[in-house]
Amino acid sequence: MRPSFKSIQAIGIACVMAIFLLSGCVEEHYYHHYHHHTRDWYGRHNEEPPAGVNFDVDVR
């Protein structure tokens, strides 16, 4: 049986939504979870990390 246009359209919309929801930047998640950016972010923006941020701590 050949899929209808509506089912193909629904699959396409679901794929676009999945890509949008799953493409969240890991760095952005890290920032929102730990309230500061990663070491690489500060290096790219030539900024010093805030006082009290210790990148040597293993955060899991």
mmCIF file of C-alpha atoms in Angstrom:
data_model
loop_
_atom_site.group_PDB
_atom_site.id
_atom_site.type_symbol
_atom_site.label_atom_id
_atom_site.label_comp_id
_atom_site.label_asym_id
_atom_site.label_seq_id
_atom_site.Cartn_x
_atom_site.Cartn_y
_atom_site.Cartn_z
ATOM 1 C CA MET A 1 0.000 0.000 0.000
ATOM 2 C CA ARG A 2 1.353 3.385 -0.981
ATOM 3 C CA PRO A 3 1.638 5.923 1.875
ATOM 4 C CA SER A 4 -0.586 8.945 1.520
ATOM 5 C CA PHE A 5 0.678 12.509 1.312
ATOM 6 C CA LYS A 6 -0.643 13.272 4.810
ATOM 7 C CA SER A 7 1.288 10.405 6.389
ATOM 8 C CA ILE A 8 4.476 11.444 4.606
ATOM 9 C CA GLN A 9 3.888 15.020 5.730
ATOM 10 C CA ALA A 10 3.315 13.878 9.335
ATOM 11 C CA ILE A 11 6.518 11.831 9.281
ATOM 12 C CA GLY A 12 8.419 14.834 7.895
ATOM 13 C CA ILE A 13 7.060 17.134 10.600
ATOM 14 C CA ALA A 14 7.913 14.569 13.290
ATOM 15 C CA CYS A 15 11.475 14.289 11.941
ATOM 16 C CA VAL A 16 11.922 18.065 11.890
ATOM 17 C CA MET A 17 10.607 18.311 15.456
ATOM 18 C CA ALA A 18 12.922 15.514 16.610
ATOM 19 C CA ILE A 19 15.934 17.195 14.999
ATOM 20 C CA PHE A 20 14.993 20.517 16.580
ATOM 21 C CA LEU A 21 14.476 19.027 20.047
ATOM 22 C CA LEU A 22 17.514 16.749 19.997
ATOM 23 C CA SER A 23 19.930 19.280 18.501
ATOM 24 C CA GLY A 24 20.304 21.236 21.744
ATOM 25 C CA CYS A 25 23.866 22.289 22.217
ATOM 26 C CA VAL A 26 25.676 20.322 24.899
ATOM 27 C CA GLU A 27 27.439 23.483 26.015
ATOM 28 C CA GLU A 28 24.127 25.319 26.417
ATOM 29 C CA HIS A 29 22.752 22.458 28.522
ATOM 30 C CA TYR A 30 25.922 22.507 30.615
ATOM 31 C CA TYR A 31 25.608 26.268 31.137
ATOM 32 C CA HIS A 32 21.984 26.093 32.216
ATOM 33 C CA HIS A 33 22.663 23.138 34.491
ATOM 34 C CA TYR A 34 25.831 24.421 36.157
ATOM 35 C CA HIS A 35 25.248 28.184 35.661
ATOM 36 C CA HIS A 36 28.490 28.860 33.788
ATOM 37 C CA HIS A 37 29.951 28.178 30.362
ATOM 38 C CA THR A 38 32.607 25.618 29.528
ATOM 39 C CA ARG A 39 36.319 26.367 29.511
ATOM 40 C CA ASP A 40 36.313 26.415 25.693
ATOM 41 C CA TRP A 41 33.564 29.060 25.612
ATOM 42 C CA TYR A 42 35.608 31.417 27.784
ATOM 43 C CA GLY A 43 38.661 30.764 25.605
ATOM 44 C CA ARG A 44 36.787 31.544 22.379
ATOM 45 C CA HIS A 45 35.357 34.754 23.860
ATOM 46 C CA ASN A 46 38.627 35.803 25.547
ATOM 47 C CA GLU A 47 36.918 36.122 28.914
ATOM 48 C CA GLU A 48 37.944 35.018 32.344
ATOM 49 C CA PRO A 49 35.598 32.580 34.065
ATOM 50 C CA PRO A 50 33.653 33.948 37.041
ATOM 51 C CA ALA A 51 35.191 33.742 40.490
ATOM 52 C CA GLY A 52 34.690 30.357 42.100
ATOM 53 C CA VAL A 53 34.439 28.367 38.842
ATOM 54 C CA ASN A 54 36.799 25.415 39.048
ATOM 55 C CA PHE A 55 37.214 23.484 35.798
ATOM 56 C CA ASP A 56 39.414 20.891 37.482
ATOM 57 C CA VAL A 57 36.433 19.374 39.270
ATOM 58 C CA ASP A 58 34.926 16.371 37.522
ATOM 59 C CA VAL A 59 31.218 17.140 37.233
ATOM 60 C CA ARG A 60 29.084 14.111 36.447
#
